[in-house]
Amino acid sequence: MKYGVNERGYYGQFGGAFIPEMLYPNVEELREKYLSIMQEPEFQAEMQELLRDYVGRPTPLYHAKRLSERYNTKIYLKREDLNHTGAHKINNTVGQILLAKRLGKKRIIAETGAGQHGVATATVCALAGLECIVYMGKIDTERQKPNVEKMRLLGATVVPVTSGSQTLKDATNEAIRDWINHPEDTHYIIGSVVGPHPYPDMVARFQSVISEEIRKQLLEKEGRELPDYVVACVGGGSNAAGAFYHFLDEPEVKLIAVEAAGLGVDSGHSAATSILGKTGIIHGSKTLLMQTDDGQITEPYSISAGLDYPGVGPQHAHLADTGRAQFIAITDADAMEALRELSRLEGIIPAIESSHALAALKEINAGPNEVVVLNLSGRGDKDLNTILTYFEQQDAQQ
Amino acid sequence: MPNNRLTRLFQEKSGNLLNIYFTAGYPKLEDTVTILEELEAAGADLVEIGMPFSDPLADGPTIQASNQVALENGMSIKMLLAQLAGVRERVTLPIILMGYLNPVMQYGFERFCQDAAQVGVDGLILPDLPFAEYEEEYKPILEKYGLSLIFLITPQTSEDRIRKIDELTNSFIYMVSSASTTGSQVQTSEAQEAYFSKVRQLGLKNPLLIGFGISDKASFQLACTSAHGAIIGSAFIKALQQPAEVKENVRSFLQQIRG
């Protein structure tokens, strides 16, 4: 695969495993074994069964007629919001928990920002009967209380992280430190296509079920496997990696990656990493990240807690670098408008993350005879408080 | 093989080597050189100056906090190298700069090596620089400027890998005492004894210094029975937090260890 990972763990100039020696044995064990385990027929059978009967796959590819009419093109929504736990995150955690069991691990750790990946990890740990510890920035535990309660109900231990800026990047640091301190019995379930090789590739493979299904479903509905556009939002980039995966080497499919511009790309309150980031090292990976001139990692901003990661997965950095994917930045305001639009046109309340992808529809100008597949990565239930507060403030200003 | 203060130190002295880590710009921005001079006067054999980073992955709470304070004080690589300019007129002990790769990359790796060597730095510890990348890309640059790169090994590092690290190293090997981030308590377990003696028996060409969890005279002496010396970081950072003047804090901590 031209845009896939090479044998050294790189996508073009990005990727690698920039980790301290204390992590080397763990990461090396994964690197050696992940592909062979994932290819075992029993592993595949067990995973397929769980994806079908537990997660609820395949998720529908829904022709959104009223939305299509609004944008004068043909739009299909890939309904990842209908997955168990409400987003695409569980595709990855189901795969990784099965992998962890085969590696003989007894203890699972994870980081979470908004809490979606934390809930998806706590869920599969309950299913597998494994201990689960989720690191979450203290500020996020306060912003996303219902998800904290869900994780606890599922039997996970949630550790509020008070180091650094107390958000996702610090939760990730703390999970990595936990792994350093537990080098034998613990598996770290990273939630996105970030971190040292092989994580970006492994997570992308687990998420690639999204584009595998899109191809089959589109063939049934349209008589062709390839859409003209695939649109997905990008924080770390796992839902986009999954939605793009089986289209990467099909140059006629335009890939649109949508980042969070926050209050505006140049406002100083943004998470548009492909524009604002420079090449550096974050969480063991060489990629684009937001940082000061001195190389200190900065805190991004977006109304969406799932998009405010200061880096982007190394494959996405490569897609941006080579121009294979077009990167578009969408502000809080445009995303929220798109969220309301989909709610009212289609009766679907999307997650704020996915609403960024929706807001990009007006930027891409797809033609009436073109087919757009938009990955609706999650549902908006978790965002209800943020949504209500946002529109109340907006009404008050008017 | 570089002929720097580091390689000479290990030729001259074979045991009880005391390596002290401190964070540049901590507790106050201007303390870096004061601490350095005081450490030499009080009997440290070599020092490791930490270049603060926003996201120090391998460090425990004490060093994380010192990194954060140092950054708030305005410390940066540029500032540190400016503070170290001329320091070789006053101190002779080997100086190692320790830091994560990202700030070094942004400064420019070669420019960093050049500027560091110019102010009299002898070696680097870059814990997140991988082996393969070091060999291919960075080794020639370090050699050009006569800098040694120090690698870490842990109880989980395979014998094969330890031997490779020994090949690539020309100063000393940093032997992490147990699977942990910096500042954890060292447990003197049988497993750890076995690890130390296993490594000793490999007959490596490089000396070994034990780090992580060395906090007082007893743990320093114990480490010195298994290796050529030891590295103290978090405990020294804590000593710098004492109410006395910074020089006094350095002196009394070193007396405690050496006395």
XYZ file of C-alpha atoms in Angstrom:
657
model
C 0.000 0.000 0.000
C 1.412 3.303 -1.118
C 0.049 5.220 1.842
C 0.402 2.399 4.360
C 3.118 1.970 6.945
C 6.534 0.713 5.810
C 8.521 -2.025 7.539
C 10.297 0.548 9.691
C 7.051 1.964 11.021
C 7.017 5.112 8.899
C 4.538 6.835 6.612
C 6.842 8.892 4.434
C 8.834 10.964 6.925
C 6.295 10.495 9.737
C 5.785 7.767 12.334
C 8.445 5.621 13.971
C 8.700 4.672 17.628
C 10.369 7.460 19.611
C 10.101 5.853 23.009
C 12.292 5.541 26.077
C 14.001 2.191 26.647
C 11.566 1.449 29.488
C 8.774 1.074 26.906
C 10.803 -0.809 24.348
C 9.983 -4.413 25.370
C 6.221 -3.730 25.452
C 6.119 -1.934 22.136
C 8.469 -4.444 20.536
C 6.308 -7.359 21.687
C 3.308 -5.716 20.037
C 5.238 -4.922 16.889
C 6.371 -8.507 16.532
C 2.994 -10.066 17.178
C 0.150 -7.780 16.152
C -0.056 -8.803 12.504
C 0.223 -12.527 13.083
C -2.368 -12.454 15.873
C -4.753 -10.353 13.781
C -4.434 -12.833 10.913
C -5.272 -15.918 12.994
C -8.583 -17.386 11.794
C -9.838 -17.856 15.391
C -9.017 -14.246 16.203
C -10.858 -13.048 13.100
C -13.853 -15.272 13.850
C -14.087 -14.061 17.434
C -13.730 -10.431 16.377
C -16.282 -10.705 13.574
C -18.795 -12.285 15.924
C -18.364 -9.515 18.491
C -18.541 -6.788 15.860
C -21.789 -8.267 14.585
C -23.616 -9.352 17.735
C -22.156 -7.011 20.343
C -21.234 -3.820 18.520
C -24.099 -4.059 16.012
C -22.180 -4.099 12.731
C -22.419 -3.592 9.880
C -23.585 -0.064 10.559
C -26.000 1.271 7.938
C -24.910 3.364 4.989
C -27.817 5.759 4.954
C -28.823 7.864 1.962
C -29.616 11.212 3.607
C -32.099 12.594 1.089
C -32.987 15.910 2.659
C -29.346 16.685 3.423
C -28.471 15.699 -0.156
C -31.121 18.059 -1.454
C -29.714 20.882 0.665
C -26.228 20.453 -0.819
C -27.374 19.415 -4.287
C -25.377 16.186 -4.309
C -25.847 12.600 -3.187
C -24.839 12.137 0.440
C -24.536 8.873 2.307
C -23.952 8.840 6.044
C -21.915 5.959 7.442
C -23.742 5.468 10.712
C -20.932 4.793 13.189
C -23.111 6.670 15.673
C -25.290 3.558 15.867
C -22.499 1.395 17.270
C -22.710 0.153 20.853
C -21.404 2.944 23.130
C -22.266 5.532 20.504
C -19.212 5.958 18.304
C -16.592 4.247 16.161
C -14.224 3.942 19.141
C -15.445 0.464 20.031
C -14.223 -1.034 16.717
C -10.710 -0.536 18.008
C -11.253 -1.527 21.639
C -12.918 -4.815 20.652
C -9.915 -5.673 18.508
C -7.334 -4.627 21.073
C -8.972 -6.451 23.984
C -8.870 -9.703 22.007
C -5.240 -9.003 21.193
C -4.447 -8.231 24.848
C -5.945 -11.559 25.914
C -3.801 -13.406 23.400
C -0.742 -11.596 24.723
C -1.675 -12.866 28.193
C -2.175 -9.406 29.666
C -4.178 -9.060 32.870
C -4.478 -5.334 33.201
C -5.715 -2.747 30.683
C -4.907 0.944 30.699
C -6.278 3.689 28.459
C -6.319 7.455 28.087
C -9.421 9.408 27.305
C -10.315 12.990 26.486
C -14.062 13.336 26.109
C -14.526 9.920 27.646
C -15.774 8.048 24.564
C -12.659 5.925 24.237
C -12.618 5.449 28.006
C -16.186 4.154 27.939
C -15.444 1.916 24.945
C -12.408 0.497 26.773
C -14.251 0.029 30.076
C -16.991 -1.756 28.112
C -14.727 -4.344 26.496
C -12.832 -4.832 29.775
C -16.115 -5.692 31.472
C -16.836 -8.064 28.605
C -13.421 -9.721 28.919
C -13.286 -9.644 32.713
C -10.048 -7.650 32.774
C -9.005 -4.882 35.160
C -9.359 -1.442 33.579
C -7.685 1.826 34.543
C -8.561 4.941 32.554
C -6.475 8.106 32.746
C -8.432 11.285 32.168
C -7.344 14.905 32.615
C -8.873 16.365 35.754
C -10.442 19.187 33.750
C -12.028 16.626 31.416
C -13.412 14.568 34.326
C -15.287 17.684 35.362
C -16.427 18.580 31.814
C -17.526 15.015 30.990
C -18.959 13.770 34.252
C -21.586 11.391 32.761
C -18.857 9.458 30.943
C -16.842 9.220 34.172
C -19.900 7.758 35.880
C -20.434 5.311 33.009
C -16.849 4.070 33.207
C -17.187 3.567 36.961
C -20.493 1.749 36.515
C -18.724 -0.553 34.059
C -16.187 -1.355 36.769
C -13.262 0.750 35.572
C -11.035 2.880 37.772
C -10.901 6.454 36.501
C -7.733 8.307 37.491
C -7.999 12.116 37.231
C -4.697 13.438 35.884
C -3.402 16.611 37.503
C -0.074 16.938 35.685
C 0.584 19.452 32.891
C -2.524 20.999 31.395
C -4.796 18.270 32.857
C -6.343 17.285 29.522
C -5.976 14.575 26.843
C -2.251 14.930 26.153
C -1.494 14.693 29.863
C -3.829 11.728 30.270
C -1.843 10.061 27.462
C 1.460 10.899 29.206
C 0.141 9.398 32.420
C -1.048 6.211 30.695
C 2.412 5.856 29.141
C 4.018 6.358 32.576
C 1.722 3.664 33.984
C 2.888 1.318 31.221
C 6.524 2.083 32.076
C 5.781 1.113 35.667
C 3.953 -2.106 34.655
C 6.081 -3.608 31.904
C 4.873 -7.206 32.128
C 1.165 -7.639 32.799
C -0.366 -4.551 31.176
C -1.669 -3.683 27.724
C -2.212 -0.068 26.752
C -5.265 0.435 24.526
C -4.536 3.684 22.714
C -7.718 5.281 21.418
C -6.509 6.779 18.179
C -4.072 6.326 15.310
C -1.332 7.975 17.361
C 1.573 6.799 19.502
C 4.612 4.716 18.583
C 4.562 2.173 15.755
C 2.709 -0.228 15.566
C -0.196 1.634 17.185
C -1.147 3.909 14.264
C -1.229 0.944 11.895
C -2.919 -1.422 14.330
C -5.681 1.031 15.234
C -6.210 1.922 11.560
C -6.583 -1.783 10.740
C -9.184 -2.247 13.476
C -11.053 0.826 12.212
C -10.727 -0.206 8.557
C -13.958 -2.199 8.900
C -15.656 1.158 8.241
C -14.360 1.538 4.688
C -14.587 -2.195 4.025
C -18.328 -1.968 4.700
C -18.712 1.274 2.751
C -17.365 -0.394 -0.398
C -19.775 -3.324 -0.135
C -22.765 -1.195 0.767
C -22.107 1.336 -1.962
C -21.885 -1.443 -4.522
C -25.354 -2.619 -3.481
C -26.853 0.852 -3.510
C -25.033 2.549 -6.359
C -23.580 -0.282 -8.383
C -20.086 1.013 -7.725
C -17.663 0.573 -4.857
C -15.994 3.946 -5.050
C -17.600 7.217 -3.968
C -16.322 10.546 -5.266
C -15.662 11.847 -1.783
C -15.056 10.399 1.666
C -15.376 12.980 4.423
C -14.353 12.474 8.048
C -13.299 14.574 11.028
C -9.773 14.327 12.429
C -8.540 14.835 15.978
C -5.954 12.088 16.385
C -7.682 10.670 13.329
C -8.962 7.152 14.008
C -12.386 7.424 12.392
C -10.882 9.089 9.329
C -8.156 6.430 9.156
C -10.856 3.752 9.145
C -13.066 5.545 6.627
C -10.122 6.251 4.269
C -8.358 2.899 4.625
C -9.719 0.967 1.637
C -9.755 4.069 -0.568
C -6.180 5.244 -0.008
C -4.910 3.623 -3.174
C -7.914 4.660 -5.283
C -6.763 8.069 -6.503
C -10.168 8.954 -7.992
C -11.684 8.995 -4.486
C -11.178 12.405 -2.916
C -10.371 12.146 0.779
C -11.459 15.067 2.927
C -10.043 15.333 6.464
C -11.790 17.897 8.615
C -9.985 19.480 11.538
C -11.303 21.732 14.271
C -10.482 25.406 13.724
C -11.930 26.283 17.149
C -12.515 30.022 17.243
C -10.620 30.373 13.946
C -7.325 29.049 12.623
C -5.463 32.257 13.504
C -7.336 33.043 16.703
C -4.843 31.364 19.030
C -7.687 29.016 20.047
C -7.615 26.270 17.465
C -6.866 22.586 16.932
C -6.090 22.746 13.187
C -2.880 20.733 13.489
C -2.175 20.269 9.773
C -2.052 24.043 9.352
C -0.650 25.157 12.719
C 1.551 22.198 13.512
C 5.226 21.609 12.805
C 7.039 18.288 12.537
C 8.071 17.000 15.931
C 7.693 14.150 18.393
C 4.589 13.570 20.466
C 3.715 10.411 22.397
C 6.381 8.403 20.632
C 5.539 9.400 17.073
C 7.108 11.795 14.606
C 4.251 13.820 13.221
C 2.744 17.277 12.920
C 2.023 18.839 16.280
C 1.187 22.183 17.764
C 4.106 23.590 19.695
C 6.024 26.722 20.596
C 9.189 27.765 18.740
C 11.121 26.144 21.609
C 9.417 22.803 21.013
C 7.074 22.823 24.008
C 3.767 21.171 23.168
C 0.844 23.573 23.352
C -2.743 23.030 24.333
C -5.168 23.124 21.404
C -8.723 24.366 21.607
C -11.985 23.132 20.116
C -15.559 23.074 21.391
C -15.323 19.355 20.689
C -13.422 17.471 23.365
C -12.657 14.698 20.867
C -10.773 16.938 18.440
C -8.532 18.926 20.760
C -5.420 16.771 20.485
C -2.224 18.770 19.785
C -0.978 16.234 17.235
C -2.416 14.180 14.420
C -1.724 10.553 13.530
C 1.452 10.110 11.430
C -0.473 8.675 8.487
C -2.628 11.791 8.374
C 0.487 13.968 8.514
C 1.692 12.007 5.493
C -1.653 12.369 3.683
C -1.510 16.121 4.303
C 2.141 16.310 3.247
C 1.600 14.426 -0.009
C -1.735 16.088 -0.744
C -3.499 12.695 -0.909
C -6.113 14.066 1.485
C -7.447 17.584 1.488
C -7.511 19.112 4.963
C -10.278 21.559 5.812
C -10.599 23.470 9.106
C -14.076 24.129 10.502
C -14.849 26.562 13.326
C -16.929 25.856 16.428
C -19.693 28.052 15.045
C -19.914 26.276 11.679
C -19.806 22.853 13.329
C -22.625 23.763 15.699
C -24.700 25.092 12.819
C -24.182 21.821 10.950
C -25.149 19.893 14.055
C -28.479 21.701 14.223
C -28.980 21.319 10.493
C -28.594 17.524 10.533
C -30.813 17.242 13.615
C -33.608 19.104 11.854
C -33.190 17.748 8.316
C -32.647 14.096 9.131
C -33.668 13.548 12.747
C -30.118 12.550 13.682
C -28.262 14.376 16.454
C -24.570 13.977 15.612
C -21.589 14.287 17.951
C -19.879 17.684 17.799
C -16.796 15.936 16.351
C -18.809 14.519 13.434
C -20.532 17.874 12.980
C -17.198 19.281 11.836
C -17.279 16.792 8.945
C -20.858 17.810 8.164
C -19.909 21.486 8.078
C -17.306 20.694 5.423
C -20.087 19.767 2.962
C -20.511 23.374 1.975
C -16.772 23.698 1.336
C -16.336 20.789 -1.047
C -19.004 21.678 -3.626
C -19.737 18.152 -4.761
C -21.791 17.969 -7.963
C -25.347 16.634 -8.321
C -24.101 13.433 -9.956
C -21.391 12.826 -7.408
C -21.537 10.541 -4.390
C -20.291 11.736 -1.011
C -19.811 9.347 1.893
C -19.566 11.121 5.214
C -18.447 9.193 8.250
C -20.851 10.051 11.045
C -18.412 8.959 13.736
C -20.585 9.398 16.815
C -23.863 10.490 18.270
C -24.547 13.712 20.083
C -26.024 12.419 23.356
C -22.736 12.925 25.202
C -22.614 16.539 24.014
C -26.068 17.601 25.097
C -24.819 19.924 27.850
C -22.283 21.591 25.578
C -24.863 21.945 22.810
C -27.492 23.506 25.074
C -25.010 25.892 26.684
C -23.682 26.921 23.279
C -27.083 27.743 21.778
C -28.259 29.477 24.967
C -25.210 31.750 24.874
C -25.709 32.341 21.182
C -29.371 33.276 21.696
C -28.407 35.596 24.546
C -25.924 37.393 22.292
C -28.516 38.026 19.617
C 35.857 7.639 20.165
C 35.518 11.095 21.640
C 38.210 12.167 24.037
C 36.140 14.314 26.311
C 35.917 14.892 30.050
C 33.475 12.029 30.309
C 35.708 9.392 28.792
C 38.671 10.697 30.825
C 36.701 10.549 34.077
C 36.031 6.857 33.619
C 39.688 6.217 32.857
C 40.715 7.948 36.075
C 38.090 6.766 38.517
C 36.481 3.375 38.590
C 34.047 3.389 41.483
C 31.723 5.394 43.733
C 30.976 7.838 40.947
C 28.292 10.309 41.876
C 26.229 11.761 39.046
C 23.702 14.422 40.019
C 20.732 15.383 37.850
C 19.089 18.765 38.104
C 16.683 20.687 35.921
C 18.043 23.795 34.206
C 16.356 26.962 35.445
C 15.085 25.379 38.648
C 14.225 26.515 41.274
C 15.106 29.926 39.809
C 16.044 30.738 36.245
C 19.539 31.932 37.234
C 20.368 28.971 39.497
C 21.758 26.685 36.772
C 25.406 27.720 36.927
C 25.367 28.316 40.690
C 24.229 24.717 41.212
C 26.809 23.450 38.757
C 29.697 25.221 40.541
C 28.470 24.129 43.936
C 28.137 20.504 42.823
C 31.738 20.486 41.656
C 32.918 22.064 44.896
C 30.926 19.581 46.972
C 32.302 16.498 45.227
C 29.978 15.404 42.458
C 31.879 13.524 39.753
C 29.627 14.425 36.855
C 26.331 16.189 36.265
C 23.293 15.757 34.137
C 21.441 18.982 33.357
C 17.823 18.462 32.394
C 16.459 20.586 29.563
C 12.839 21.107 30.608
C 10.004 19.791 28.439
C 6.244 20.193 28.619
C 5.677 16.435 28.361
C 8.448 14.492 30.128
C 7.192 10.938 29.546
C 9.798 9.019 31.498
C 9.716 11.228 34.576
C 7.844 10.919 37.836
C 6.024 13.752 39.654
C 9.091 15.465 41.210
C 10.972 15.999 37.958
C 7.746 16.748 36.059
C 7.073 19.580 38.506
C 10.627 20.927 38.229
C 10.266 20.914 34.426
C 7.059 22.893 34.652
C 8.519 25.470 37.049
C 11.638 25.846 34.890
C 9.505 26.474 31.793
C 7.446 29.035 33.683
C 10.744 30.646 34.723
C 11.527 31.053 31.018
C 14.071 28.259 30.548
C 14.713 26.982 27.021
C 17.604 25.325 25.189
C 18.692 28.690 23.883
C 18.654 30.180 27.366
C 20.510 27.203 28.855
C 23.291 27.341 26.279
C 23.611 31.076 26.899
C 23.918 30.436 30.647
C 26.573 27.788 30.041
C 28.696 30.041 27.838
C 31.994 30.574 29.664
C 31.219 27.953 32.297
C 34.347 26.000 31.389
C 36.457 28.741 32.935
C 34.919 27.824 36.261
C 33.984 24.122 36.294
C 35.818 21.072 35.015
C 33.467 18.201 35.772
C 31.819 16.411 32.843
C 28.476 17.865 31.803
C 25.701 15.833 30.210
C 22.563 17.438 28.841
C 19.439 15.327 29.256
C 16.241 16.065 27.405
C 13.475 14.839 25.164
C 13.970 14.919 21.444
C 11.278 17.396 20.387
C 12.806 20.629 21.759
C 16.205 19.527 20.399
C 14.668 18.905 16.956
C 13.094 22.345 16.930
C 16.423 23.942 17.880
C 17.980 21.920 15.061
C 19.852 18.746 15.944
C 23.182 19.618 14.389
C 23.111 23.220 15.530
C 22.316 21.951 19.024
C 25.288 19.564 19.037
C 27.578 22.262 17.728
C 26.466 24.864 20.275
C 26.466 22.383 23.157
C 29.985 21.178 22.343
C 31.143 24.774 22.050
C 30.097 25.656 25.615
C 31.787 22.499 26.911
C 29.091 19.855 27.064
C 30.465 16.293 26.924
C 27.475 14.038 26.421
C 23.760 13.770 25.820
C 20.921 11.643 27.133
C 17.952 11.697 24.772
C 15.716 8.950 26.135
C 13.224 8.991 23.273
C 15.802 8.846 20.479
C 15.555 5.326 19.039
C 18.521 3.208 18.314
C 17.983 2.724 14.581
C 17.505 6.452 14.005
C 20.590 7.165 16.110
C 22.761 4.856 14.044
C 21.501 6.065 10.702
C 20.962 9.725 11.175
C 22.390 11.140 14.375
C 25.576 9.237 15.193
C 27.786 10.995 12.626
C 26.628 14.377 13.913
C 27.399 13.517 17.545
C 30.791 12.195 16.541
C 31.568 15.287 14.535
C 31.200 17.391 17.667
C 32.823 14.906 20.053
C 29.688 14.268 22.086
C 28.898 10.934 23.731
C 25.360 9.594 23.697
C 24.330 7.684 26.793
C 21.778 4.872 26.471
C 19.486 3.423 29.106
C 18.941 -0.235 29.921
C 16.229 -1.693 32.176
C 15.557 -5.071 33.834
C 13.490 -5.911 30.729
C 16.245 -5.130 28.217
C 17.403 -8.333 26.546
C 21.035 -9.429 26.670
C 21.271 -9.023 22.931
C 20.132 -5.470 23.109
C 22.421 -4.660 26.041
C 25.351 -5.889 23.971
C 24.301 -3.719 21.037
C 24.000 -0.716 23.330
C 27.440 -1.475 24.739
C 28.828 -1.478 21.194
C 27.284 1.899 20.389
C 28.317 3.560 23.631
C 31.620 5.177 24.478
C 31.122 6.670 27.931
C 28.838 4.762 30.277
C 25.554 2.841 30.335
C 22.676 4.230 32.349
C 21.233 1.268 34.187
C 17.631 1.936 35.209
C 17.204 0.185 38.555
C 13.654 -1.057 38.075
C 10.740 -0.720 35.685
C 9.595 2.749 36.616
C 9.561 6.433 35.931
C 12.102 8.599 37.783
C 11.755 9.108 41.507
C 10.171 5.802 42.508
C 11.543 4.010 45.538
C 14.138 1.436 44.738
C 13.220 -1.923 46.218
C 16.227 -4.044 46.949
C 14.591 -7.231 45.861
C 16.212 -10.464 44.865
C 15.024 -9.866 41.310
C 16.914 -6.594 41.232
C 20.061 -8.169 42.645
C 19.789 -10.821 39.957
C 19.445 -8.134 37.281
C 22.479 -6.216 38.538
C 24.621 -9.314 38.726
C 23.444 -10.575 35.337
C 24.527 -7.301 33.742
C 27.826 -7.293 35.656
C 28.601 -10.748 34.346
C 28.173 -9.681 30.743
C 31.631 -8.148 30.923
C 30.641 -4.966 29.112
C 33.294 -2.566 27.908
C 31.457 0.455 29.295
C 31.077 1.350 32.963
C 27.594 1.201 34.507
C 25.842 3.876 36.520
C 22.604 2.982 38.280
C 19.777 5.492 38.261
C 16.103 5.814 39.260
C 15.188 5.555 42.918
C 18.631 6.397 44.357
C 17.793 8.906 47.065
C 20.196 8.770 50.017
C 23.538 7.556 51.305
C 22.344 3.991 51.852
C 20.853 3.543 48.383
C 23.871 5.272 46.799
C 26.313 2.973 48.552
C 24.267 -0.068 47.725
C 24.164 0.920 44.064
C 27.937 1.425 44.122
C 28.447 -2.181 45.183
C 26.757 -3.278 41.942
C 28.026 -0.655 39.530
C 30.641 2.028 39.010
C 28.405 4.638 40.528
C 24.922 6.030 40.647
C 22.727 8.868 39.480
C 20.554 10.898 41.828
C 17.798 13.081 40.392
C 14.456 13.408 42.136
C 15.956 13.367 45.657
C 18.302 16.215 44.684
C 15.396 18.198 43.188
C 13.589 17.760 46.509
C 16.693 18.979 48.357
C 16.631 22.138 46.232
C 13.136 22.816 47.525
C 14.428 23.274 51.090
C 14.091 26.763 52.578
C 17.865 27.449 52.822
C 19.860 29.212 50.112
C 20.450 27.146 46.986
C 24.227 26.742 47.619
C 23.576 25.557 51.145
C 20.973 23.053 49.898
C 23.452 21.620 47.397
C 26.230 21.367 49.991
C 24.177 19.712 52.680
C 22.690 17.180 50.244
C 26.117 16.179 48.941
C 27.464 15.923 52.502
C 24.620 13.570 53.300
C 25.498 11.333 50.351
C 29.274 11.532 50.546
C 29.699 12.068 54.287
